[in-house]
Short mmCIF file of C-alpha atoms in Angstrom, two decimals:
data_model
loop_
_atom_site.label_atom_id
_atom_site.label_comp_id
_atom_site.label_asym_id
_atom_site.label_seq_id
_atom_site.Cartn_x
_atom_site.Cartn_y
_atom_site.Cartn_z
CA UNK A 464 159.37 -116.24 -76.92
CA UNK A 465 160.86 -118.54 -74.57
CA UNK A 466 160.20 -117.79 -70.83
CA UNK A 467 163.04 -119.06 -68.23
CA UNK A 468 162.36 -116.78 -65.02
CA UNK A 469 159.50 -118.67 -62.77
CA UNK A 470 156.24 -117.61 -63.92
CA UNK A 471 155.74 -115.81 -60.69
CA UNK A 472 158.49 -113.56 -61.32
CA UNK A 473 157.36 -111.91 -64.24
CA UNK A 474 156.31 -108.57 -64.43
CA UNK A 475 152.36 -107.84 -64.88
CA UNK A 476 153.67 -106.61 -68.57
CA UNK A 477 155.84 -109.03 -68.99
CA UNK A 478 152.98 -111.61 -68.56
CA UNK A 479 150.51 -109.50 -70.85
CA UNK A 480 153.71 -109.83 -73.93
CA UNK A 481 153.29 -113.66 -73.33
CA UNK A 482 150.00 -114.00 -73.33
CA UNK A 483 149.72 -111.69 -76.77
CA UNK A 484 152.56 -114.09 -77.85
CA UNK A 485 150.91 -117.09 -76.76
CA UNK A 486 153.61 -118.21 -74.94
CA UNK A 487 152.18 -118.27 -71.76
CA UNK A 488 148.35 -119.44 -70.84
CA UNK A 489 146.53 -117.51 -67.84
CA UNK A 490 145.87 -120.60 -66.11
CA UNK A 491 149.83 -122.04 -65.78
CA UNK A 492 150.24 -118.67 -64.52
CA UNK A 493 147.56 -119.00 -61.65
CA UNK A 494 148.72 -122.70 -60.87
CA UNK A 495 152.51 -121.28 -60.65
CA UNK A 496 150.86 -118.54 -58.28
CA UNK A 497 148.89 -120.83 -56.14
CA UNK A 498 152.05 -122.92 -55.71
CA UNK A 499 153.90 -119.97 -54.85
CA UNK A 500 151.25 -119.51 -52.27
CA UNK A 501 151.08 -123.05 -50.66
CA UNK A 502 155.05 -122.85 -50.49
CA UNK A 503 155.22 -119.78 -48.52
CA UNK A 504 152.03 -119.37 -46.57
CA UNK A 505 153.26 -121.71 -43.92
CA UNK A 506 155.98 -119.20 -42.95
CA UNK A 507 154.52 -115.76 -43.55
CA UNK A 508 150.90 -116.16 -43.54
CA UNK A 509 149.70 -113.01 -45.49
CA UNK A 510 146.84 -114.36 -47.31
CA UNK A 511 142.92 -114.34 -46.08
CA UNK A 512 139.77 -115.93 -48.21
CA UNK A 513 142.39 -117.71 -50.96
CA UNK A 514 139.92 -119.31 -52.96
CA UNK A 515 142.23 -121.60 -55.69
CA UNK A 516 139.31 -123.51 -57.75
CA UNK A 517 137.58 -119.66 -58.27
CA UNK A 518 141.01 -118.23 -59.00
CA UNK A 519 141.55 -121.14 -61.90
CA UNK A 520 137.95 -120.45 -63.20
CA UNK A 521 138.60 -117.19 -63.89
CA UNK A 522 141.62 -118.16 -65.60
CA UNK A 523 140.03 -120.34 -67.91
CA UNK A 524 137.65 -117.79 -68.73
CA UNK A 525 140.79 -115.83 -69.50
CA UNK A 526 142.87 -118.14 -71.42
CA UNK A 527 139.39 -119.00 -74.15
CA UNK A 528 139.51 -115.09 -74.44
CA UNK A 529 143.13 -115.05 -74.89
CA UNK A 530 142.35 -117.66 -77.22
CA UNK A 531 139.38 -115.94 -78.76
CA UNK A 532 142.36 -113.17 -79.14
CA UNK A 533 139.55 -110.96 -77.58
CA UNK A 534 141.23 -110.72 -74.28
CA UNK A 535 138.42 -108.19 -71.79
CA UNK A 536 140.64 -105.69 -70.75
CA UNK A 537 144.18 -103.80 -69.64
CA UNK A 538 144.70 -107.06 -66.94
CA UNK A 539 143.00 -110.15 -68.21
CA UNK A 540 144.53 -113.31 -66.57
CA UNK A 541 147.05 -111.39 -64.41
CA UNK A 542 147.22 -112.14 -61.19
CA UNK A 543 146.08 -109.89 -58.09
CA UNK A 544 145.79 -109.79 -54.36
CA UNK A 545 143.73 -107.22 -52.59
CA UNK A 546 143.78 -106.20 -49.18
CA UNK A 547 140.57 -107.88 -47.08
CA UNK A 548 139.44 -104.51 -46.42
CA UNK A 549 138.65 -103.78 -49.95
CA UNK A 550 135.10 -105.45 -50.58
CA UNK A 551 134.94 -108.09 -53.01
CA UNK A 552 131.60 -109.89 -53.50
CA UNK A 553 130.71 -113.24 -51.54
CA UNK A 554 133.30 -112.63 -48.82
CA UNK A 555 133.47 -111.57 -45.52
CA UNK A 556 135.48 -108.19 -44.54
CA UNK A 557 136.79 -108.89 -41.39
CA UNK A 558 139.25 -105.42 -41.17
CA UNK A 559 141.51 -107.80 -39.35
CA UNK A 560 139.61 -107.99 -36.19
CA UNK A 561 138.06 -110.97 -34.42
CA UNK A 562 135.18 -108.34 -32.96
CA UNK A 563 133.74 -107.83 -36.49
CA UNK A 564 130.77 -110.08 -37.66
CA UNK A 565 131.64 -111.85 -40.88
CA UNK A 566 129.10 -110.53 -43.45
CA UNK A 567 129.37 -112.04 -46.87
CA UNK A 568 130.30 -108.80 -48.87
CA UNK A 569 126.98 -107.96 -51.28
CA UNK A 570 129.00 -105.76 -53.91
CA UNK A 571 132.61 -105.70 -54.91
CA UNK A 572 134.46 -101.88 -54.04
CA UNK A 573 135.40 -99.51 -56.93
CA UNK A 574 138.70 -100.85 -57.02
CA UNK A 575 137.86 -104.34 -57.01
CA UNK A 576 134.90 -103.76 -59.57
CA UNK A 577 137.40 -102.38 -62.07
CA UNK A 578 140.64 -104.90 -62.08
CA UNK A 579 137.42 -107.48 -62.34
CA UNK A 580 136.45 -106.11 -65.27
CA UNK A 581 139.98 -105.83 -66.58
CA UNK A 582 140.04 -109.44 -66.55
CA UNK A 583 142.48 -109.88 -63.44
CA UNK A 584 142.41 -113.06 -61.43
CA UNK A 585 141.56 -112.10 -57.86
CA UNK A 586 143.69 -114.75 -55.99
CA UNK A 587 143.38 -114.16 -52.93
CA UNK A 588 142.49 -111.16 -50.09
CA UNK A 589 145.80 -110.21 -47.84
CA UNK A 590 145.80 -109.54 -44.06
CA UNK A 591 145.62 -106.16 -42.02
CA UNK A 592 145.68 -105.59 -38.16
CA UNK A 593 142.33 -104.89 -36.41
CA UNK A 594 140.77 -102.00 -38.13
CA UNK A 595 143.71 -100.56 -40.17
CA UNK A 596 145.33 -99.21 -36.97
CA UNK A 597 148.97 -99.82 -36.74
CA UNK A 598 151.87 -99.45 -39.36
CA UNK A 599 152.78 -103.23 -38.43
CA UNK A 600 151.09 -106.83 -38.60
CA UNK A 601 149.71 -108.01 -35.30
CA UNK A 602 145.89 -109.08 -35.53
CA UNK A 603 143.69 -110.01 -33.42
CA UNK A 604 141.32 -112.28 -36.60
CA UNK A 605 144.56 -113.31 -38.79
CA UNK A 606 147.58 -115.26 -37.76
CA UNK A 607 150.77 -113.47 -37.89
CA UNK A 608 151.95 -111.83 -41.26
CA UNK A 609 156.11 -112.12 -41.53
CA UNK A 610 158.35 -110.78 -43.23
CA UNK A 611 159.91 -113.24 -46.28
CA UNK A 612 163.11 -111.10 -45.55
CA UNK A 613 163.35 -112.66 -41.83
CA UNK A 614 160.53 -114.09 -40.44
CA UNK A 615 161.32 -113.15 -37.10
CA UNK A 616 160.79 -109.67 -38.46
CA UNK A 617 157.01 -107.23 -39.19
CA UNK A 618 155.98 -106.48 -42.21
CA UNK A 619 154.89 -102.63 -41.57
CA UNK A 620 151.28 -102.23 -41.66
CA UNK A 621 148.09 -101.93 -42.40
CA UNK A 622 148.44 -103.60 -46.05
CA UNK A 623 150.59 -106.02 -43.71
CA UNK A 624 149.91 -108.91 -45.99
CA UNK A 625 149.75 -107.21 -49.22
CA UNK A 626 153.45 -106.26 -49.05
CA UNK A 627 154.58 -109.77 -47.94
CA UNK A 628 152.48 -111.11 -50.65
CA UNK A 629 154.58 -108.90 -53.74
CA UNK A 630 157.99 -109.79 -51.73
CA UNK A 631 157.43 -113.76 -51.75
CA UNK A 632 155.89 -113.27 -55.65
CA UNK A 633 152.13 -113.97 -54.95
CA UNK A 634 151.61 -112.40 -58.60
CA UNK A 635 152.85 -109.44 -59.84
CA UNK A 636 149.95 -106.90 -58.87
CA UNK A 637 148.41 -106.05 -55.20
CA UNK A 638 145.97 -103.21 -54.08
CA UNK A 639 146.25 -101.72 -50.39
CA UNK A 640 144.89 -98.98 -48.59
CA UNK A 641 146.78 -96.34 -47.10
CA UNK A 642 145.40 -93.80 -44.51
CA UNK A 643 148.80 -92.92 -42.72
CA UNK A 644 151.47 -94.74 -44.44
CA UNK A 645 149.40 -98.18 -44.85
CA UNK A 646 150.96 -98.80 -48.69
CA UNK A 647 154.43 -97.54 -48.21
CA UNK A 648 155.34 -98.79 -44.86
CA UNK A 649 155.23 -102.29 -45.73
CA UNK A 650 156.35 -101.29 -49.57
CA UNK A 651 159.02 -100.43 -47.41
CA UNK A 652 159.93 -102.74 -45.03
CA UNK A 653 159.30 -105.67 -47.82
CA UNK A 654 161.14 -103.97 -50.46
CA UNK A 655 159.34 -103.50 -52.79
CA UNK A 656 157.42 -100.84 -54.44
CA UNK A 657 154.21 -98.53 -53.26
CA UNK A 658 152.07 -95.76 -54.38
CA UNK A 659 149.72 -93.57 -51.77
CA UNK A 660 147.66 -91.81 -55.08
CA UNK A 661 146.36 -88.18 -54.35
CA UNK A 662 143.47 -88.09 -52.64
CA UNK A 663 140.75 -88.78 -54.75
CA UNK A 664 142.75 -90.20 -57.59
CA UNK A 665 140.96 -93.93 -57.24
CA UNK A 666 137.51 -94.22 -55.97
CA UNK A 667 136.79 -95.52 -52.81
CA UNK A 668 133.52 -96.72 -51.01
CA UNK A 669 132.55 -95.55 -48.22
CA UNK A 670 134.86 -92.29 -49.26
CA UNK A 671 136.61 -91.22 -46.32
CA UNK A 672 139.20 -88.46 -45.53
CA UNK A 673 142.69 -89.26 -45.85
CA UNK A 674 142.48 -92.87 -47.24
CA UNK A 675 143.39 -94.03 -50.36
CA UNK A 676 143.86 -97.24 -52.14
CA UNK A 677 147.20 -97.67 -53.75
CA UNK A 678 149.14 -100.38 -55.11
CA UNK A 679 151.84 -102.70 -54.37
CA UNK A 680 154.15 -104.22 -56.85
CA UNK A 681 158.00 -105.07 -57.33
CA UNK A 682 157.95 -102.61 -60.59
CA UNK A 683 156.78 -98.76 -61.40
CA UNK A 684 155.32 -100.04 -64.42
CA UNK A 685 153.04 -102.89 -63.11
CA UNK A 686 151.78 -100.02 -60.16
CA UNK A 687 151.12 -97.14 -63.57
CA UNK A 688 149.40 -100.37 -65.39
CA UNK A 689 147.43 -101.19 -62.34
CA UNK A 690 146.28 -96.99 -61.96
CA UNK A 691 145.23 -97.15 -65.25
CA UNK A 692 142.65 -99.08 -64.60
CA UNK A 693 141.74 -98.83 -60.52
CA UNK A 694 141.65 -94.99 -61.61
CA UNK A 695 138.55 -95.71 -63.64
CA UNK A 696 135.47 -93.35 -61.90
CA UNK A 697 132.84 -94.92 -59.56
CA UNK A 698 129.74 -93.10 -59.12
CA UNK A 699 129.76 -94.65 -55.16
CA UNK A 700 132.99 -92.38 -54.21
CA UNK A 701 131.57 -88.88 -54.39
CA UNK A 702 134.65 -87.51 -53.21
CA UNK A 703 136.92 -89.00 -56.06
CA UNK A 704 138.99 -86.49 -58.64
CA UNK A 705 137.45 -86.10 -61.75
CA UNK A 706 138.27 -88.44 -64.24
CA UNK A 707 141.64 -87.89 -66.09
CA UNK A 708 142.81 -89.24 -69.50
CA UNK A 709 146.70 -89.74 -68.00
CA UNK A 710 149.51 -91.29 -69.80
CA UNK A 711 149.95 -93.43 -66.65
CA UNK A 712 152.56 -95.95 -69.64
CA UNK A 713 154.82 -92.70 -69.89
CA UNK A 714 157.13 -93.30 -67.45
CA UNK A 715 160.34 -91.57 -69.15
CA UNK A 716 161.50 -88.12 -67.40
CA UNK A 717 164.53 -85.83 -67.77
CA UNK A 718 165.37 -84.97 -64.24
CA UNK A 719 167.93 -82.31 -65.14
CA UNK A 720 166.88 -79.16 -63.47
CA UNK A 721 164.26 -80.53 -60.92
CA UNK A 722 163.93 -78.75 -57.75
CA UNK A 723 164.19 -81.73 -54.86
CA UNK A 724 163.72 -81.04 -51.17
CA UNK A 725 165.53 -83.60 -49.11
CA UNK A 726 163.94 -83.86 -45.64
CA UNK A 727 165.99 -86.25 -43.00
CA UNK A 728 165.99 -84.60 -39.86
CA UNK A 729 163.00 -84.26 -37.58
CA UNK A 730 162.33 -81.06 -35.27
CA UNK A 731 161.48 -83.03 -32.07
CA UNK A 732 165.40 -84.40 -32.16
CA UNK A 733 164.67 -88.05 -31.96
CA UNK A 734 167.10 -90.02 -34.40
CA UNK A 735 166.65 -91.80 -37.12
CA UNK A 736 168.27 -95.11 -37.99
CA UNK A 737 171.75 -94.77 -38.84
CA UNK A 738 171.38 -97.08 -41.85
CA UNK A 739 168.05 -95.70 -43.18
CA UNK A 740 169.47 -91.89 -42.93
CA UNK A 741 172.94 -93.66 -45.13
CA UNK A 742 170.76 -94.80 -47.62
CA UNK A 743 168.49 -92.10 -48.37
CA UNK A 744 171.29 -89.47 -48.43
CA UNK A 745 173.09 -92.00 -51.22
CA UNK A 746 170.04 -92.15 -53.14
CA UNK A 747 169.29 -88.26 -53.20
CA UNK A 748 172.85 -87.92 -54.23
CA UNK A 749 172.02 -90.30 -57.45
CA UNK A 750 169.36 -87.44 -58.13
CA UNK A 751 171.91 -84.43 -57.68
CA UNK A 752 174.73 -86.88 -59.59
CA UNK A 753 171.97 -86.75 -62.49
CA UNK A 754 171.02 -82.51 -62.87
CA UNK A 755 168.39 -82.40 -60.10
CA UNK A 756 168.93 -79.64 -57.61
CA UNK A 757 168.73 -81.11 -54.39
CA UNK A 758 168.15 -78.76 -51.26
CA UNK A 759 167.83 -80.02 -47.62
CA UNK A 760 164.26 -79.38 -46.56
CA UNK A 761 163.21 -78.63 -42.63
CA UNK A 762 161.26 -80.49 -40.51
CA UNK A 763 157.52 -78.17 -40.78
CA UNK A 764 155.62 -80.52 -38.54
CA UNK A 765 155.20 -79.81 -34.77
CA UNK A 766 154.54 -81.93 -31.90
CA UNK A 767 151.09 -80.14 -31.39
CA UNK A 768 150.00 -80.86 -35.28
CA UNK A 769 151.18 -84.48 -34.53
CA UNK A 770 149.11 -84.95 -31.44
CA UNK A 771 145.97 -83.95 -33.66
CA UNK A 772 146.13 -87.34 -35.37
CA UNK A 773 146.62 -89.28 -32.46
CA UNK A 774 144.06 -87.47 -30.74
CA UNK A 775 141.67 -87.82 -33.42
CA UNK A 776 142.27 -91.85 -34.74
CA UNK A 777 142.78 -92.22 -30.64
CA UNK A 778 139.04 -91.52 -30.60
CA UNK A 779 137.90 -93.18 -33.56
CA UNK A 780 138.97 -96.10 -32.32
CA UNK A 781 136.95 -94.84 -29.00
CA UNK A 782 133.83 -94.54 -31.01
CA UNK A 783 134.37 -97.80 -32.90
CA UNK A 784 134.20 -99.76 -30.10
CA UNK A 785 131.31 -97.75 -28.30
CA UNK A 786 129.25 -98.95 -31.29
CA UNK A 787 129.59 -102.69 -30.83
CA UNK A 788 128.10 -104.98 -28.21
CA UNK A 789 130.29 -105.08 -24.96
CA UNK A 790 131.27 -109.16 -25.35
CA UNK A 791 131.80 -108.44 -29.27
CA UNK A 792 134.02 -105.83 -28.38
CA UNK A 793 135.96 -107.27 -25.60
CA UNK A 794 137.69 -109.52 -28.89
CA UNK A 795 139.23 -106.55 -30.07
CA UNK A 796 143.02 -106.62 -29.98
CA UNK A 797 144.04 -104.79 -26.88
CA UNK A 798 146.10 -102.24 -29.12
CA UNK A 799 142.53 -100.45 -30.00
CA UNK A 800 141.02 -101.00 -26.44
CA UNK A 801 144.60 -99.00 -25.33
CA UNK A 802 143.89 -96.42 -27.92
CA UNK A 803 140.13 -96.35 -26.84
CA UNK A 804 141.00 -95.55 -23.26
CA UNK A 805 143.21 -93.15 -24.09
CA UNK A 806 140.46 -91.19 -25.98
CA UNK A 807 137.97 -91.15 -22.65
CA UNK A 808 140.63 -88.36 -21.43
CA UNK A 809 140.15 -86.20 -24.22
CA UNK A 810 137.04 -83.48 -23.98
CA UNK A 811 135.10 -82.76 -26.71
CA UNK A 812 137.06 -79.48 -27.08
CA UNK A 813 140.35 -81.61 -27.59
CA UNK A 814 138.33 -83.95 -30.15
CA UNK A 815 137.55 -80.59 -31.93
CA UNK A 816 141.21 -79.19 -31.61
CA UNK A 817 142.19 -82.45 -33.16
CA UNK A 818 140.33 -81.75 -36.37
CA UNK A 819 142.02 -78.18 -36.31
CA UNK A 820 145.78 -79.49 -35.65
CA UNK A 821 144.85 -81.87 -38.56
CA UNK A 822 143.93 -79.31 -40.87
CA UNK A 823 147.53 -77.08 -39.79
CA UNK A 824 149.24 -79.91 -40.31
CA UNK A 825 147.84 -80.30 -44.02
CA UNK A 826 148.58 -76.38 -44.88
CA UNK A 827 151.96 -76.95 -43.19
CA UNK A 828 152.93 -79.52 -45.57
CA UNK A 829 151.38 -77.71 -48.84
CA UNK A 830 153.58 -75.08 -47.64
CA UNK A 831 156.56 -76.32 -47.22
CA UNK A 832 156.90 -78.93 -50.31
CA UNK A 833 155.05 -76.38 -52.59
CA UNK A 834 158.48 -74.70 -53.36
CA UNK A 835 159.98 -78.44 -54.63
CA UNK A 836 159.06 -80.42 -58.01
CA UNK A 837 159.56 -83.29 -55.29
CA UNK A 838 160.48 -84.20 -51.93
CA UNK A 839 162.70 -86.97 -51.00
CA UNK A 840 162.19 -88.52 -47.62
CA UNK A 841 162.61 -91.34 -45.33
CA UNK A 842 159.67 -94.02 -45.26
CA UNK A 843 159.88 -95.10 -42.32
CA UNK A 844 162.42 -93.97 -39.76
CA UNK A 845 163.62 -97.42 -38.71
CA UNK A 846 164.37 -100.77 -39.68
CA UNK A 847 161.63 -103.10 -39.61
CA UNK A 848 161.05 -104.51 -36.18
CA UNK A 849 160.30 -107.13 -34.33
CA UNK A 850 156.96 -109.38 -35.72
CA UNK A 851 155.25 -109.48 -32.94
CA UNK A 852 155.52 -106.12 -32.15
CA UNK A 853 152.96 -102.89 -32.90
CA UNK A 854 155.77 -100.22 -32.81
CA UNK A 855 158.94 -99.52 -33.47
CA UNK A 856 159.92 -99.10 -29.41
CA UNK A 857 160.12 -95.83 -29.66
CA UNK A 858 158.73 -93.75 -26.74
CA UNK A 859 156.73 -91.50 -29.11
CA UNK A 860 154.10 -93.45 -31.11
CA UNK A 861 153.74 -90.88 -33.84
CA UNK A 862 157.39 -91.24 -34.81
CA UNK A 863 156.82 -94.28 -37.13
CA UNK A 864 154.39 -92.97 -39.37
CA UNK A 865 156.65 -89.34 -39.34
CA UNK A 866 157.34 -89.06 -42.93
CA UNK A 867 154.21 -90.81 -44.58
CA UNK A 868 151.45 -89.51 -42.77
CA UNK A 869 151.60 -85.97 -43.73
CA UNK A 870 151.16 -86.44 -46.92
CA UNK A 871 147.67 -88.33 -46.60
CA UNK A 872 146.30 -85.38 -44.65
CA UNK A 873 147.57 -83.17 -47.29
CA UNK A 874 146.32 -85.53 -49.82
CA UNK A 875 149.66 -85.30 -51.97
CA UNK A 876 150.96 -88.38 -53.83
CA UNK A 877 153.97 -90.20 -51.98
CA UNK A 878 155.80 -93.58 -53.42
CA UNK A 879 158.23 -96.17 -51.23
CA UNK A 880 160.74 -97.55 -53.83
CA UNK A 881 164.00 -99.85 -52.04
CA UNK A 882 167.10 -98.12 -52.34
CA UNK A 883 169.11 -100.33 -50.06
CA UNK A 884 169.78 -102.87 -47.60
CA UNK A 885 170.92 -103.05 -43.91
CA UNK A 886 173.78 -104.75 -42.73
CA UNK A 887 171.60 -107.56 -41.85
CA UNK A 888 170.01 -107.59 -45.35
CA UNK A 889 166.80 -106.20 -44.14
CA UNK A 890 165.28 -103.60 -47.03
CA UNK A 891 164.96 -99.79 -46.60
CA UNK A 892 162.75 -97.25 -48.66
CA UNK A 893 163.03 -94.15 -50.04
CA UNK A 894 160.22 -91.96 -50.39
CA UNK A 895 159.04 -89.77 -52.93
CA UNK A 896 156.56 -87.62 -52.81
CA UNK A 897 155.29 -84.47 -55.06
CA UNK A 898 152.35 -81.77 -55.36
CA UNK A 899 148.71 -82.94 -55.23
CA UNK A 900 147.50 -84.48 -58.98
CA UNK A 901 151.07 -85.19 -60.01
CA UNK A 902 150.63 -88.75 -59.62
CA UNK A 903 151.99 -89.58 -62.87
CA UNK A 904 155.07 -87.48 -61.85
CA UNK A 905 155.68 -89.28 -58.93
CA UNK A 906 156.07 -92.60 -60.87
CA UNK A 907 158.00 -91.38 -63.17
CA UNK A 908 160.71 -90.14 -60.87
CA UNK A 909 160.27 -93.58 -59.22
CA UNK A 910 161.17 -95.17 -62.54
CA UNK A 911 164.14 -92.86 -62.91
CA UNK A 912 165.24 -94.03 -59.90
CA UNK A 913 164.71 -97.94 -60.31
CA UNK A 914 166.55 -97.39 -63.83
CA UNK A 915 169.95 -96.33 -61.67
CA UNK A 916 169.83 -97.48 -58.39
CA UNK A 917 172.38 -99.82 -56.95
CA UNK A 918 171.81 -103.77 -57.90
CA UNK A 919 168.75 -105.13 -55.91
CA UNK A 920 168.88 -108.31 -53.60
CA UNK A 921 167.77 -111.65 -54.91
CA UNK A 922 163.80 -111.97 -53.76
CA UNK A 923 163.56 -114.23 -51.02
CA UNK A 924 162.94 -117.97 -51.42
CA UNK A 925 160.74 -120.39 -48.79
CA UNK A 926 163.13 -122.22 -46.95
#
């Protein structure tokens, strides 16, 4: 089978065909990759620890097992990026801050243990602002991320670099983390596609409340290949779901008859991007077009409920900092050291309330999508932004993580899939999210969806 698209434009299956075929060897892959890489890293700088001699090692390995015809598992010799702040072993975990010693990592994470041992080629770790904090790029340890859209433009945040990497083709598969919209924010604003799992669903180490890893990929089916296998149990995360024996290849779903909620207004009245609003009330009316019975949805959260998460990562940020030496600390980017001061107003009674508001907000959410198969949403409420910048503009901070961050406190799974452009060509998302555990129902709506949207923009090239 002849291949005529680049080779890092195919599809994670696509590449897996070829390499059954032998049409394709892991290692011209990797090279094509790592050239992809040198080409667009000058402009959009999303990688971190890109180690090209151990990345063509461990496609060697994988091309004699190819050969062999004994390849090691559900990934061997496909490319993947993971975001630094998933451990692998031998490199430093910097969390995108300069304040952070750089510690050689002594064990890979869950995730990273188990595309390893599916035979993926870890290419390189992708960039994240100081300490997961923001839903954009600025860092105070990694140069810039940009947008390959417009360079002059963020990428969303935290998996900053993970989403630039799928949008310039840095391989078909990447893993982020998401703890308020960290996968689907820049899934949106790159255009391409991300998955927040249910809590639980893929194991994490140290578990934590509220994040998850999730991938990133330009295709449903390379993100339900990839949960396959990141899915896999870890006796380190003692949170995690029980293991599951899901069908995560059976993407094919009637959608005649669904109940959709369709949330696009917010209850504190601030807008929402003209453009972004047009293109998410288009794509809900390709669901209702198809038998789905779509029903607008109201706004459940409150401004009290949203104040609990600031209040609460406000002070974790607080606590972060408390814990480092004062000089160490000082090289923290001044977005945390804002947040930080910030928390020194709050009484322990407000840290406390905090957890409480959190903990509405969750049974708020449960309550109010529990009626709907799905819920159709907004990603992000704006365009993407200026680079340089850590917000949107908007007076309210909490306002750019509105529609994502609900969902991780109430641990339900949530996708960003493109379903448009701006007038300036810039991407916008659509999100879909449905009821805890139906993580295999969320792709598969996705890939309903990517079957019959409109006709996608050609990727963007270096210049």
């Amino acid at each position: 089978m002849a291949t005529t698209r680049p080779l890092h434009e195919l599809s994670a299956t696509q590449l897996l065909e070829r390499y059954r075929d032998r049409v394709l060897s892991p290692v011209d892959v990797t090279q094509a990759v790592l050239a992809r890489i040198e080409r667009w890293e000058p402009h959009i700088r999303a990688t971190y620890g890109l180690d090209a001699n151990a990345a063509l090692a461990a496609a060697r390995a994988s091309e004699a097992r190819w050969t062999r015809n004994a390849p090691q598992g559900e990934l061997d010799g496909v490319p993947i990026t993971l975001k630094e702040n998933i451990a692998t072993r031998g490199t430093p975990m910097p969390l995108g801050s300069a304040a952070t010693v750089l510690t050689p990592a002594a064990h890979d994470a869950p995730a990273a243990a188990r595309v390893r041992e599916a035979g993926a080629i870890i290419v390189t770790k992708t960039t994240m602002p100081d300490f997961g904090f923001l839903g954009a790029a600025p860092s105070s340890f990694h140069p810039l991320t940009r947008n390959p859209w417009d360079f002059s433009k963020n990428t969303g945040g935290s998996s900053s670099g993970a989403g630039a990497a799928a949008a310039a083709g840095y391989g078909p598969l990447h893993l982020g983390s998401d703890i308020g919209g960290s996968v689907r924010i820049p899934a949106n604003f790159c255009g391409v596609f991300g998955l927040k799992p249910s809590q639980g669903r893929i194991p994490v180490d140290p578990p934590a409340n509220a994040r998850v890893i999730g991938p990133i990929t330009r295709t449903v089916a390379d993100a339900a290949l990839l949960m396959k296998v990141v899915s896999r149990p870890d006796p380190r995360d003692y949170m995690s779901l029980p293991p599951q024996d899901i069908p995560w290849e059976r993407l094919d779903r009637d959608i005649r008859g669904l109940r959709i909620g369709l949330w696009t207004d917010t209850a504190g009245g601030w807008p929402i991007d003209p453009e972004v609003k047009e293109a998410v009330l288009a794509a809900a009316h390709v669901f209702a077009k198809a038998g789905a019975i779509v029903e607008p949805i109201a706004d459940w959260t409150t401004q009290e409920m949203r104040m609990g998460i600031a209040h609460f990562f406000t002070m974790r940020c607080r606590v972060d900092l408390a814990a480092m030496p004062a000089a160490r600390a000082k090289l923290t980017a001044s977005y945390i050291h804002e947040a930080a001061e910030f928390a020194a107003s709050l009484t322990p009674e407000d840290t406390f309330r905090a957890f409480t508001r959190l903990q509405m907000l969750r049974a708020a959410t449960v309550t109010a999508t529990q009626p709907y198969d799905y819920v159709l949403s907004p990603v992000s409420p704006v365009l993407p932004f200026a680079a340089e910048a850590i917000r949107s503009g908007s007076e309210n901070p909490l306002t750019d993580s509105h529609f994502t961050s609900v969902f991780n406190q109430s641990e339900q799974p949530a996708a960003s899939i493109n379903c448009g452009y701006s007038h300036g060509g810039l991407p916008i998302g659509l999100q879909i999210a449905g009821r805890r555990f139906d993580d295999l129902g969320v792709l598969q709506i996705a890939h309903f969806y990517e079957l019959v949207r409109p006709p996608q923009a050609t990727w963007p090239e270096p210049a």
